[in-house]
C-alpha cells in the first residue's frame, strides 16, 4: 500500500471538519494548512470529500501536482465506493498528464481492489483510457484478467492499445490456443506481437 509522506514541518492541526474543509475546497490557500487539511480528511476517512475536491481544484486550476500527489500517496486505503470510482474516471478523462499520471500510479497499487473499475475502463470510447486499463491490470494478473484482455484483443483496432495488449500477452498469457484464436480474429494484433518479440 502507499507510504504516507512524513512532513514533520506541519505545525497546524485541525480539530474540526469545518476548519479543515476550507483548505480542501480551495487548495490554492496556505500550503502547510492545505497539507494538514489533507491529513485531517484521510485520518477521519473523509475520502469522498477529499477526492471530490481534488477534481474540483483540478478543474479550477487551484492545485499543483505536488499537492495532488501528496493527497494520493497519503491515502491509507483504496477508496472504492461507486462515487469515488466515478471521480477517478473523471480525472482520467481530463487528459491532463500532470494529474492523470499520478492517478495511474495510484491505480497500479490498487489494481486488485479496484479491478471492476479498471475493467470498466476497457469499455471506454477513449483509446487512452483503454490503454491505461491494460497497463494497470499488469499489476494484478489472473485468469479473469487474462480473459477480459483477450476479449478486448479480439476486437481492438487502436495500435497503441494493441501494443499494450501485446505486452500483457507476452508477460502473462500462457494459453497458446486462446492466443491463436484471438490473433485469427485480429490479424493486426499478430503483427504487433511479432514486432514486439523482435524488438526484444
PDB file of N, CA, C and O in Angstrom, residues 45-121:
ATOM      1  N   UNK A  45     -11.146   9.570   7.491  1.00  0.00           N
ATOM      2  CA  UNK A  45     -11.754   8.743   6.432  1.00  0.00           C
ATOM      3  C   UNK A  45     -12.779   9.502   5.581  1.00  0.00           C
ATOM      4  O   UNK A  45     -13.773   8.949   5.123  1.00  0.00           O
ATOM      5  N   UNK A  46     -12.506  10.787   5.377  1.00  0.00           N
ATOM      6  CA  UNK A  46     -13.354  11.609   4.510  1.00  0.00           C
ATOM      7  C   UNK A  46     -12.843  11.510   3.069  1.00  0.00           C
ATOM      8  O   UNK A  46     -12.503  12.503   2.419  1.00  0.00           O
ATOM      9  N   UNK A  47     -12.783  10.281   2.579  1.00  0.00           N
ATOM     10  CA  UNK A  47     -12.158  10.042   1.269  1.00  0.00           C
ATOM     11  C   UNK A  47     -12.942  10.690   0.121  1.00  0.00           C
ATOM     12  O   UNK A  47     -12.361  11.296  -0.764  1.00  0.00           O
ATOM     13  N   UNK A  48     -14.248  10.527   0.152  1.00  0.00           N
ATOM     14  CA  UNK A  48     -15.048  11.077  -0.949  1.00  0.00           C
ATOM     15  C   UNK A  48     -14.944  12.592  -0.999  1.00  0.00           C
ATOM     16  O   UNK A  48     -14.769  13.173  -2.073  1.00  0.00           O
ATOM     17  N   UNK A  49     -15.023  13.227   0.162  1.00  0.00           N
ATOM     18  CA  UNK A  49     -14.927  14.691   0.205  1.00  0.00           C
ATOM     19  C   UNK A  49     -13.577  15.147  -0.351  1.00  0.00           C
ATOM     20  O   UNK A  49     -13.496  16.105  -1.135  1.00  0.00           O
ATOM     21  N   UNK A  50     -12.515  14.441   0.025  1.00  0.00           N
ATOM     22  CA  UNK A  50     -11.187  14.797  -0.462  1.00  0.00           C
ATOM     23  C   UNK A  50     -11.085  14.595  -1.972  1.00  0.00           C
ATOM     24  O   UNK A  50     -10.648  15.495  -2.704  1.00  0.00           O
ATOM     25  N   UNK A  51     -11.497  13.431  -2.463  1.00  0.00           N
ATOM     26  CA  UNK A  51     -11.384  13.139  -3.898  1.00  0.00           C
ATOM     27  C   UNK A  51     -12.240  14.094  -4.728  1.00  0.00           C
ATOM     28  O   UNK A  51     -11.804  14.582  -5.778  1.00  0.00           O
ATOM     29  N   UNK A  52     -13.443  14.358  -4.252  1.00  0.00           N
ATOM     30  CA  UNK A  52     -14.351  15.273  -4.960  1.00  0.00           C
ATOM     31  C   UNK A  52     -13.707  16.652  -5.115  1.00  0.00           C
ATOM     32  O   UNK A  52     -13.796  17.282  -6.172  1.00  0.00           O
ATOM     33  N   UNK A  53     -13.024  17.088  -4.084  1.00  0.00           N
ATOM     34  CA  UNK A  53     -12.408  18.411  -4.139  1.00  0.00           C
ATOM     35  C   UNK A  53     -11.077  18.411  -4.877  1.00  0.00           C
ATOM     36  O   UNK A  53     -10.670  19.444  -5.410  1.00  0.00           O
ATOM     37  N   UNK A  54     -10.405  17.274  -4.939  1.00  0.00           N
ATOM     38  CA  UNK A  54      -9.235  17.194  -5.814  1.00  0.00           C
ATOM     39  C   UNK A  54      -9.665  17.459  -7.254  1.00  0.00           C
ATOM     40  O   UNK A  54      -9.037  18.244  -7.966  1.00  0.00           O
ATOM     41  N   UNK A  55     -10.752  16.803  -7.669  1.00  0.00           N
ATOM     42  CA  UNK A  55     -11.266  17.005  -9.031  1.00  0.00           C
ATOM     43  C   UNK A  55     -11.683  18.461  -9.239  1.00  0.00           C
ATOM     44  O   UNK A  55     -11.343  19.079 -10.260  1.00  0.00           O
ATOM     45  N   UNK A  56     -12.401  19.009  -8.280  1.00  0.00           N
ATOM     46  CA  UNK A  56     -12.869  20.402  -8.389  1.00  0.00           C
ATOM     47  C   UNK A  56     -11.691  21.373  -8.514  1.00  0.00           C
ATOM     48  O   UNK A  56     -11.709  22.302  -9.325  1.00  0.00           O
ATOM     49  N   UNK A  57     -10.631  21.138  -7.735  1.00  0.00           N
ATOM     50  CA  UNK A  57      -9.462  22.024  -7.767  1.00  0.00           C
ATOM     51  C   UNK A  57      -8.641  21.840  -9.037  1.00  0.00           C
ATOM     52  O   UNK A  57      -8.007  22.784  -9.505  1.00  0.00           O
ATOM     53  N   UNK A  58      -8.647  20.633  -9.598  1.00  0.00           N
ATOM     54  CA  UNK A  58      -8.004  20.424 -10.899  1.00  0.00           C
ATOM     55  C   UNK A  58      -8.720  21.258 -11.959  1.00  0.00           C
ATOM     56  O   UNK A  58      -8.092  21.950 -12.766  1.00  0.00           O
ATOM     57  N   UNK A  59     -10.039  21.183 -11.950  1.00  0.00           N
ATOM     58  CA  UNK A  59     -10.822  21.901 -12.960  1.00  0.00           C
ATOM     59  C   UNK A  59     -10.667  23.413 -12.849  1.00  0.00           C
ATOM     60  O   UNK A  59     -10.710  24.117 -13.853  1.00  0.00           O
ATOM     61  N   UNK A  60     -10.483  23.892 -11.621  1.00  0.00           N
ATOM     62  CA  UNK A  60     -10.379  25.344 -11.421  1.00  0.00           C
ATOM     63  C   UNK A  60      -8.929  25.823 -11.328  1.00  0.00           C
ATOM     64  O   UNK A  60      -8.678  26.988 -11.009  1.00  0.00           O
ATOM     65  N   UNK A  61      -7.981  24.911 -11.601  1.00  0.00           N
ATOM     66  CA  UNK A  61      -6.546  25.241 -11.564  1.00  0.00           C
ATOM     67  C   UNK A  61      -6.105  25.807 -10.222  1.00  0.00           C
ATOM     68  O   UNK A  61      -5.290  26.737 -10.155  1.00  0.00           O
ATOM     69  N   UNK A  62      -6.611  25.221  -9.142  1.00  0.00           N
ATOM     70  CA  UNK A  62      -6.251  25.688  -7.805  1.00  0.00           C
ATOM     71  C   UNK A  62      -5.402  24.671  -7.040  1.00  0.00           C
ATOM     72  O   UNK A  62      -5.284  24.745  -5.826  1.00  0.00           O
ATOM     73  N   UNK A  63      -4.844  23.710  -7.772  1.00  0.00           N
ATOM     74  CA  UNK A  63      -3.999  22.711  -7.126  1.00  0.00           C
ATOM     75  C   UNK A  63      -2.802  22.434  -8.035  1.00  0.00           C
ATOM     76  O   UNK A  63      -2.936  22.391  -9.256  1.00  0.00           O
ATOM     77  N   UNK A  64      -1.633  22.267  -7.418  1.00  0.00           N
ATOM     78  CA  UNK A  64      -0.456  21.904  -8.205  1.00  0.00           C
ATOM     79  C   UNK A  64      -0.201  20.400  -8.074  1.00  0.00           C
ATOM     80  O   UNK A  64      -0.784  19.727  -7.231  1.00  0.00           O
ATOM     81  N   UNK A  65       0.677  19.898  -8.920  1.00  0.00           N
ATOM     82  CA  UNK A  65       0.921  18.451  -8.952  1.00  0.00           C
ATOM     83  C   UNK A  65       1.469  17.940  -7.613  1.00  0.00           C
ATOM     84  O   UNK A  65       1.111  16.857  -7.160  1.00  0.00           O
ATOM     85  N   UNK A  66       2.328  18.728  -6.994  1.00  0.00           N
ATOM     86  CA  UNK A  66       2.924  18.319  -5.712  1.00  0.00           C
ATOM     87  C   UNK A  66       1.844  18.058  -4.664  1.00  0.00           C
ATOM     88  O   UNK A  66       1.852  17.039  -3.969  1.00  0.00           O
ATOM     89  N   UNK A  67       0.904  18.982  -4.554  1.00  0.00           N
ATOM     90  CA  UNK A  67      -0.174  18.852  -3.578  1.00  0.00           C
ATOM     91  C   UNK A  67      -1.065  17.652  -3.918  1.00  0.00           C
ATOM     92  O   UNK A  67      -1.471  16.883  -3.046  1.00  0.00           O
ATOM     93  N   UNK A  68      -1.359  17.508  -5.188  1.00  0.00           N
ATOM     94  CA  UNK A  68      -2.207  16.411  -5.672  1.00  0.00           C
ATOM     95  C   UNK A  68      -1.558  15.059  -5.397  1.00  0.00           C
ATOM     96  O   UNK A  68      -2.198  14.137  -4.886  1.00  0.00           O
ATOM     97  N   UNK A  69      -0.264  14.941  -5.702  1.00  0.00           N
ATOM     98  CA  UNK A  69       0.449  13.685  -5.445  1.00  0.00           C
ATOM     99  C   UNK A  69       0.486  13.386  -3.952  1.00  0.00           C
ATOM    100  O   UNK A  69       0.349  12.233  -3.540  1.00  0.00           O
ATOM    101  N   UNK A  70       0.681  14.426  -3.146  1.00  0.00           N
ATOM    102  CA  UNK A  70       0.695  14.225  -1.693  1.00  0.00           C
ATOM    103  C   UNK A  70      -0.626  13.608  -1.230  1.00  0.00           C
ATOM    104  O   UNK A  70      -0.636  12.666  -0.442  1.00  0.00           O
ATOM    105  N   UNK A  71      -1.728  14.130  -1.741  1.00  0.00           N
ATOM    106  CA  UNK A  71      -3.045  13.612  -1.342  1.00  0.00           C
ATOM    107  C   UNK A  71      -3.205  12.146  -1.734  1.00  0.00           C
ATOM    108  O   UNK A  71      -3.636  11.315  -0.926  1.00  0.00           O
ATOM    109  N   UNK A  72      -2.837  11.804  -2.977  1.00  0.00           N
ATOM    110  CA  UNK A  72      -2.990  10.419  -3.431  1.00  0.00           C
ATOM    111  C   UNK A  72      -2.072   9.472  -2.666  1.00  0.00           C
ATOM    112  O   UNK A  72      -2.489   8.389  -2.246  1.00  0.00           O
ATOM    113  N   UNK A  73      -0.820   9.873  -2.491  1.00  0.00           N
ATOM    114  CA  UNK A  73       0.151   8.997  -1.832  1.00  0.00           C
ATOM    115  C   UNK A  73      -0.088   8.872  -0.332  1.00  0.00           C
ATOM    116  O   UNK A  73       0.400   7.930   0.295  1.00  0.00           O
ATOM    117  N   UNK A  74      -0.834   9.801   0.233  1.00  0.00           N
ATOM    118  CA  UNK A  74      -1.129   9.740   1.665  1.00  0.00           C
ATOM    119  C   UNK A  74      -2.328   8.856   1.988  1.00  0.00           C
ATOM    120  O   UNK A  74      -2.541   8.501   3.146  1.00  0.00           O
ATOM    121  N   UNK A  75      -3.106   8.506   0.983  1.00  0.00           N
ATOM    122  CA  UNK A  75      -4.277   7.654   1.234  1.00  0.00           C
ATOM    123  C   UNK A  75      -3.841   6.343   1.863  1.00  0.00           C
ATOM    124  O   UNK A  75      -2.914   5.686   1.390  1.00  0.00           O
ATOM    125  N   UNK A  76      -4.508   5.966   2.951  1.00  0.00           N
ATOM    126  CA  UNK A  76      -4.129   4.755   3.674  1.00  0.00           C
ATOM    127  C   UNK A  76      -4.937   3.535   3.238  1.00  0.00           C
ATOM    128  O   UNK A  76      -4.821   2.463   3.821  1.00  0.00           O
ATOM    129  N   UNK A  77      -5.785   3.711   2.236  1.00  0.00           N
ATOM    130  CA  UNK A  77      -6.543   2.610   1.655  1.00  0.00           C
ATOM    131  C   UNK A  77      -6.935   2.994   0.233  1.00  0.00           C
ATOM    132  O   UNK A  77      -6.633   4.093  -0.210  1.00  0.00           O
ATOM    133  N   UNK A  78      -7.598   2.075  -0.457  1.00  0.00           N
ATOM    134  CA  UNK A  78      -8.063   2.346  -1.817  1.00  0.00           C
ATOM    135  C   UNK A  78      -9.556   2.657  -1.769  1.00  0.00           C
ATOM    136  O   UNK A  78     -10.368   1.727  -1.705  1.00  0.00           O
ATOM    137  N   UNK A  79      -9.947   3.923  -1.766  1.00  0.00           N
ATOM    138  CA  UNK A  79     -11.383   4.240  -1.773  1.00  0.00           C
ATOM    139  C   UNK A  79     -12.057   3.591  -2.975  1.00  0.00           C
ATOM    140  O   UNK A  79     -11.581   3.733  -4.101  1.00  0.00           O
ATOM    141  N   UNK A  80     -13.176   2.881  -2.748  1.00  0.00           N
ATOM    142  CA  UNK A  80     -13.770   2.112  -3.848  1.00  0.00           C
ATOM    143  C   UNK A  80     -15.287   2.158  -3.897  1.00  0.00           C
ATOM    144  O   UNK A  80     -15.910   1.282  -4.484  1.00  0.00           O
ATOM    145  N   UNK A  81     -15.892   3.166  -3.268  1.00  0.00           N
ATOM    146  CA  UNK A  81     -17.334   3.341  -3.459  1.00  0.00           C
ATOM    147  C   UNK A  81     -17.585   3.833  -4.877  1.00  0.00           C
ATOM    148  O   UNK A  81     -16.694   4.406  -5.506  1.00  0.00           O
ATOM    149  N   UNK A  82     -18.784   3.612  -5.369  1.00  0.00           N
ATOM    150  CA  UNK A  82     -19.081   3.973  -6.760  1.00  0.00           C
ATOM    151  C   UNK A  82     -18.818   5.445  -7.040  1.00  0.00           C
ATOM    152  O   UNK A  82     -18.282   5.804  -8.087  1.00  0.00           O
ATOM    153  N   UNK A  83     -19.181   6.309  -6.104  1.00  0.00           N
ATOM    154  CA  UNK A  83     -18.985   7.742  -6.324  1.00  0.00           C
ATOM    155  C   UNK A  83     -17.498   8.099  -6.341  1.00  0.00           C
ATOM    156  O   UNK A  83     -17.080   9.050  -7.009  1.00  0.00           O
ATOM    157  N   UNK A  84     -16.685   7.349  -5.614  1.00  0.00           N
ATOM    158  CA  UNK A  84     -15.238   7.584  -5.619  1.00  0.00           C
ATOM    159  C   UNK A  84     -14.621   7.106  -6.936  1.00  0.00           C
ATOM    160  O   UNK A  84     -13.780   7.792  -7.521  1.00  0.00           O
ATOM    161  N   UNK A  85     -15.078   5.959  -7.407  1.00  0.00           N
ATOM    162  CA  UNK A  85     -14.579   5.442  -8.683  1.00  0.00           C
ATOM    163  C   UNK A  85     -14.964   6.370  -9.836  1.00  0.00           C
ATOM    164  O   UNK A  85     -14.198   6.531 -10.790  1.00  0.00           O
ATOM    165  N   UNK A  86     -16.110   7.012  -9.729  1.00  0.00           N
ATOM    166  CA  UNK A  86     -16.527   7.946 -10.771  1.00  0.00           C
ATOM    167  C   UNK A  86     -15.593   9.160 -10.817  1.00  0.00           C
ATOM    168  O   UNK A  86     -15.327   9.712 -11.892  1.00  0.00           O
ATOM    169  N   UNK A  87     -15.074   9.552  -9.659  1.00  0.00           N
ATOM    170  CA  UNK A  87     -14.112  10.664  -9.637  1.00  0.00           C
ATOM    171  C   UNK A  87     -12.818  10.254 -10.335  1.00  0.00           C
ATOM    172  O   UNK A  87     -12.245  11.030 -11.107  1.00  0.00           O
ATOM    173  N   UNK A  88     -12.348   9.034 -10.089  1.00  0.00           N
ATOM    174  CA  UNK A  88     -11.147   8.560 -10.813  1.00  0.00           C
ATOM    175  C   UNK A  88     -11.382   8.655 -12.320  1.00  0.00           C
ATOM    176  O   UNK A  88     -10.522   9.119 -13.070  1.00  0.00           O
ATOM    177  N   UNK A  89     -12.568   8.203 -12.744  1.00  0.00           N
ATOM    178  CA  UNK A  89     -12.881   8.212 -14.174  1.00  0.00           C
ATOM    179  C   UNK A  89     -12.844   9.639 -14.740  1.00  0.00           C
ATOM    180  O   UNK A  89     -12.296   9.884 -15.818  1.00  0.00           O
ATOM    181  N   UNK A  90     -13.424  10.572 -13.985  1.00  0.00           N
ATOM    182  CA  UNK A  90     -13.468  11.955 -14.468  1.00  0.00           C
ATOM    183  C   UNK A  90     -12.073  12.577 -14.543  1.00  0.00           C
ATOM    184  O   UNK A  90     -11.771  13.341 -15.467  1.00  0.00           O
ATOM    185  N   UNK A  91     -11.210  12.244 -13.576  1.00  0.00           N
ATOM    186  CA  UNK A  91      -9.831  12.762 -13.620  1.00  0.00           C
ATOM    187  C   UNK A  91      -9.099  12.180 -14.827  1.00  0.00           C
ATOM    188  O   UNK A  91      -8.417  12.899 -15.561  1.00  0.00           O
ATOM    189  N   UNK A  92      -9.264  10.893 -15.062  1.00  0.00           N
ATOM    190  CA  UNK A  92      -8.629  10.262 -16.222  1.00  0.00           C
ATOM    191  C   UNK A  92      -9.127  10.878 -17.524  1.00  0.00           C
ATOM    192  O   UNK A  92      -8.357  11.042 -18.474  1.00  0.00           O
ATOM    193  N   UNK A  93     -10.385  11.236 -17.563  1.00  0.00           N
ATOM    194  CA  UNK A  93     -10.962  11.818 -18.782  1.00  0.00           C
ATOM    195  C   UNK A  93     -10.485  13.236 -19.045  1.00  0.00           C
ATOM    196  O   UNK A  93     -10.643  13.747 -20.154  1.00  0.00           O
ATOM    197  N   UNK A  94      -9.893  13.901 -18.043  1.00  0.00           N
ATOM    198  CA  UNK A  94      -9.406  15.266 -18.270  1.00  0.00           C
ATOM    199  C   UNK A  94      -8.225  15.270 -19.241  1.00  0.00           C
ATOM    200  O   UNK A  94      -7.940  16.289 -19.858  1.00  0.00           O
ATOM    201  N   UNK A  95      -7.530  14.133 -19.343  1.00  0.00           N
ATOM    202  CA  UNK A  95      -6.357  14.002 -20.212  1.00  0.00           C
ATOM    203  C   UNK A  95      -5.269  15.022 -19.856  1.00  0.00           C
ATOM    204  O   UNK A  95      -4.431  15.369 -20.701  1.00  0.00           O
ATOM    205  N   UNK A  96      -5.274  15.495 -18.622  1.00  0.00           N
ATOM    206  CA  UNK A  96      -4.217  16.413 -18.172  1.00  0.00           C
ATOM    207  C   UNK A  96      -3.111  15.573 -17.536  1.00  0.00           C
ATOM    208  O   UNK A  96      -3.247  15.088 -16.410  1.00  0.00           O
ATOM    209  N   UNK A  97      -2.034  15.399 -18.267  1.00  0.00           N
ATOM    210  CA  UNK A  97      -0.985  14.452 -17.904  1.00  0.00           C
ATOM    211  C   UNK A  97      -0.481  14.637 -16.479  1.00  0.00           C
ATOM    212  O   UNK A  97      -0.232  13.646 -15.771  1.00  0.00           O
ATOM    213  N   UNK A  98      -0.343  15.866 -16.042  1.00  0.00           N
ATOM    214  CA  UNK A  98       0.192  16.132 -14.705  1.00  0.00           C
ATOM    215  C   UNK A  98      -0.664  15.514 -13.609  1.00  0.00           C
ATOM    216  O   UNK A  98      -0.161  15.232 -12.509  1.00  0.00           O
ATOM    217  N   UNK A  99      -1.941  15.312 -13.889  1.00  0.00           N
ATOM    218  CA  UNK A  99      -2.840  14.741 -12.891  1.00  0.00           C
ATOM    219  C   UNK A  99      -3.226  13.299 -13.211  1.00  0.00           C
ATOM    220  O   UNK A  99      -3.555  12.531 -12.316  1.00  0.00           O
ATOM    221  N   UNK A 100      -3.177  12.948 -14.474  1.00  0.00           N
ATOM    222  CA  UNK A 100      -3.509  11.566 -14.867  1.00  0.00           C
ATOM    223  C   UNK A 100      -2.398  10.610 -14.449  1.00  0.00           C
ATOM    224  O   UNK A 100      -2.674   9.528 -13.909  1.00  0.00           O
ATOM    225  N   UNK A 101      -1.140  10.978 -14.670  1.00  0.00           N
ATOM    226  CA  UNK A 101      -0.030  10.068 -14.384  1.00  0.00           C
ATOM    227  C   UNK A 101       0.036   9.645 -12.908  1.00  0.00           C
ATOM    228  O   UNK A 101       0.185   8.452 -12.624  1.00  0.00           O
ATOM    229  N   UNK A 102      -0.085  10.564 -11.938  1.00  0.00           N
ATOM    230  CA  UNK A 102      -0.080  10.124 -10.546  1.00  0.00           C
ATOM    231  C   UNK A 102      -1.274   9.221 -10.214  1.00  0.00           C
ATOM    232  O   UNK A 102      -1.157   8.306  -9.389  1.00  0.00           O
ATOM    233  N   UNK A 103      -2.419   9.474 -10.859  1.00  0.00           N
ATOM    234  CA  UNK A 103      -3.580   8.625 -10.616  1.00  0.00           C
ATOM    235  C   UNK A 103      -3.347   7.221 -11.170  1.00  0.00           C
ATOM    236  O   UNK A 103      -3.755   6.226 -10.564  1.00  0.00           O
ATOM    237  N   UNK A 104      -2.680   7.119 -12.316  1.00  0.00           N
ATOM    238  CA  UNK A 104      -2.344   5.800 -12.860  1.00  0.00           C
ATOM    239  C   UNK A 104      -1.450   5.049 -11.876  1.00  0.00           C
ATOM    240  O   UNK A 104      -1.672   3.857 -11.597  1.00  0.00           O
ATOM    241  N   UNK A 105      -0.466   5.729 -11.310  1.00  0.00           N
ATOM    242  CA  UNK A 105       0.408   5.085 -10.321  1.00  0.00           C
ATOM    243  C   UNK A 105      -0.397   4.630  -9.106  1.00  0.00           C
ATOM    244  O   UNK A 105      -0.170   3.545  -8.560  1.00  0.00           O
ATOM    245  N   UNK A 106      -1.344   5.455  -8.678  1.00  0.00           N
ATOM    246  CA  UNK A 106      -2.225   5.087  -7.564  1.00  0.00           C
ATOM    247  C   UNK A 106      -3.042   3.852  -7.918  1.00  0.00           C
ATOM    248  O   UNK A 106      -3.157   2.907  -7.134  1.00  0.00           O
ATOM    249  N   UNK A 107      -3.602   3.824  -9.117  1.00  0.00           N
ATOM    250  CA  UNK A 107      -4.434   2.691  -9.543  1.00  0.00           C
ATOM    251  C   UNK A 107      -3.625   1.406  -9.670  1.00  0.00           C
ATOM    252  O   UNK A 107      -4.146   0.314  -9.421  1.00  0.00           O
ATOM    253  N   UNK A 108      -2.363   1.514 -10.036  1.00  0.00           N
ATOM    254  CA  UNK A 108      -1.500   0.324 -10.080  1.00  0.00           C
ATOM    255  C   UNK A 108      -1.439  -0.326  -8.698  1.00  0.00           C
ATOM    256  O   UNK A 108      -1.519  -1.546  -8.574  1.00  0.00           O
ATOM    257  N   UNK A 109      -1.278   0.501  -7.676  1.00  0.00           N
ATOM    258  CA  UNK A 109      -1.217  -0.016  -6.309  1.00  0.00           C
ATOM    259  C   UNK A 109      -2.541  -0.553  -5.805  1.00  0.00           C
ATOM    260  O   UNK A 109      -2.578  -1.350  -4.871  1.00  0.00           O
ATOM    261  N   UNK A 110      -3.627  -0.113  -6.421  1.00  0.00           N
ATOM    262  CA  UNK A 110      -4.972  -0.538  -6.022  1.00  0.00           C
ATOM    263  C   UNK A 110      -5.604  -1.472  -7.055  1.00  0.00           C
ATOM    264  O   UNK A 110      -6.814  -1.694  -7.032  1.00  0.00           O
ATOM    265  N   UNK A 111      -4.797  -1.975  -7.979  1.00  0.00           N
ATOM    266  CA  UNK A 111      -5.353  -2.677  -9.146  1.00  0.00           C
ATOM    267  C   UNK A 111      -6.199  -3.891  -8.781  1.00  0.00           C
ATOM    268  O   UNK A 111      -7.182  -4.182  -9.461  1.00  0.00           O
ATOM    269  N   UNK A 112      -5.837  -4.614  -7.728  1.00  0.00           N
ATOM    270  CA  UNK A 112      -6.639  -5.788  -7.344  1.00  0.00           C
ATOM    271  C   UNK A 112      -7.943  -5.369  -6.663  1.00  0.00           C
ATOM    272  O   UNK A 112      -8.993  -5.962  -6.899  1.00  0.00           O
ATOM    273  N   UNK A 113      -7.875  -4.342  -5.835  1.00  0.00           N
ATOM    274  CA  UNK A 113      -9.072  -3.892  -5.115  1.00  0.00           C
ATOM    275  C   UNK A 113     -10.044  -3.138  -6.018  1.00  0.00           C
ATOM    276  O   UNK A 113     -11.247  -3.115  -5.759  1.00  0.00           O
ATOM    277  N   UNK A 114      -9.523  -2.513  -7.061  1.00  0.00           N
ATOM    278  CA  UNK A 114     -10.371  -1.711  -7.954  1.00  0.00           C
ATOM    279  C   UNK A 114     -10.505  -2.363  -9.335  1.00  0.00           C
ATOM    280  O   UNK A 114     -10.727  -1.682 -10.330  1.00  0.00           O
ATOM    281  N   UNK A 115     -10.379  -3.675  -9.369  1.00  0.00           N
ATOM    282  CA  UNK A 115     -10.344  -4.375 -10.658  1.00  0.00           C
ATOM    283  C   UNK A 115     -11.616  -4.161 -11.466  1.00  0.00           C
ATOM    284  O   UNK A 115     -11.568  -3.986 -12.680  1.00  0.00           O
ATOM    285  N   UNK A 116     -12.775  -4.157 -10.823  1.00  0.00           N
ATOM    286  CA  UNK A 116     -14.029  -3.960 -11.569  1.00  0.00           C
ATOM    287  C   UNK A 116     -14.055  -2.591 -12.236  1.00  0.00           C
ATOM    288  O   UNK A 116     -14.510  -2.449 -13.375  1.00  0.00           O
ATOM    289  N   UNK A 117     -13.533  -1.581 -11.538  1.00  0.00           N
ATOM    290  CA  UNK A 117     -13.457  -0.241 -12.125  1.00  0.00           C
ATOM    291  C   UNK A 117     -12.493  -0.232 -13.309  1.00  0.00           C
ATOM    292  O   UNK A 117     -12.799   0.335 -14.365  1.00  0.00           O
ATOM    293  N   UNK A 118     -11.336  -0.858 -13.148  1.00  0.00           N
ATOM    294  CA  UNK A 118     -10.346  -0.880 -14.236  1.00  0.00           C
ATOM    295  C   UNK A 118     -10.898  -1.647 -15.432  1.00  0.00           C
ATOM    296  O   UNK A 118     -10.703  -1.241 -16.586  1.00  0.00           O
ATOM    297  N   UNK A 119     -11.610  -2.737 -15.187  1.00  0.00           N
ATOM    298  CA  UNK A 119     -12.269  -3.454 -16.277  1.00  0.00           C
ATOM    299  C   UNK A 119     -13.215  -2.520 -17.040  1.00  0.00           C
ATOM    300  O   UNK A 119     -13.307  -2.577 -18.263  1.00  0.00           O
ATOM    301  N   UNK A 120     -13.915  -1.672 -16.305  1.00  0.00           N
ATOM    302  CA  UNK A 120     -14.891  -0.773 -16.954  1.00  0.00           C
ATOM    303  C   UNK A 120     -14.198   0.219 -17.886  1.00  0.00           C
ATOM    304  O   UNK A 120     -14.797   0.683 -18.857  1.00  0.00           O
ATOM    305  N   UNK A 121     -12.930   0.547 -17.613  1.00  0.00           N
ATOM    306  CA  UNK A 121     -12.191   1.460 -18.491  1.00  0.00           C
ATOM    307  C   UNK A 121     -11.945   0.837 -19.859  1.00  0.00           C
ATOM    308  O   UNK A 121     -11.747   1.543 -20.841  1.00  0.00           O
TER     309      UNK A 121
END
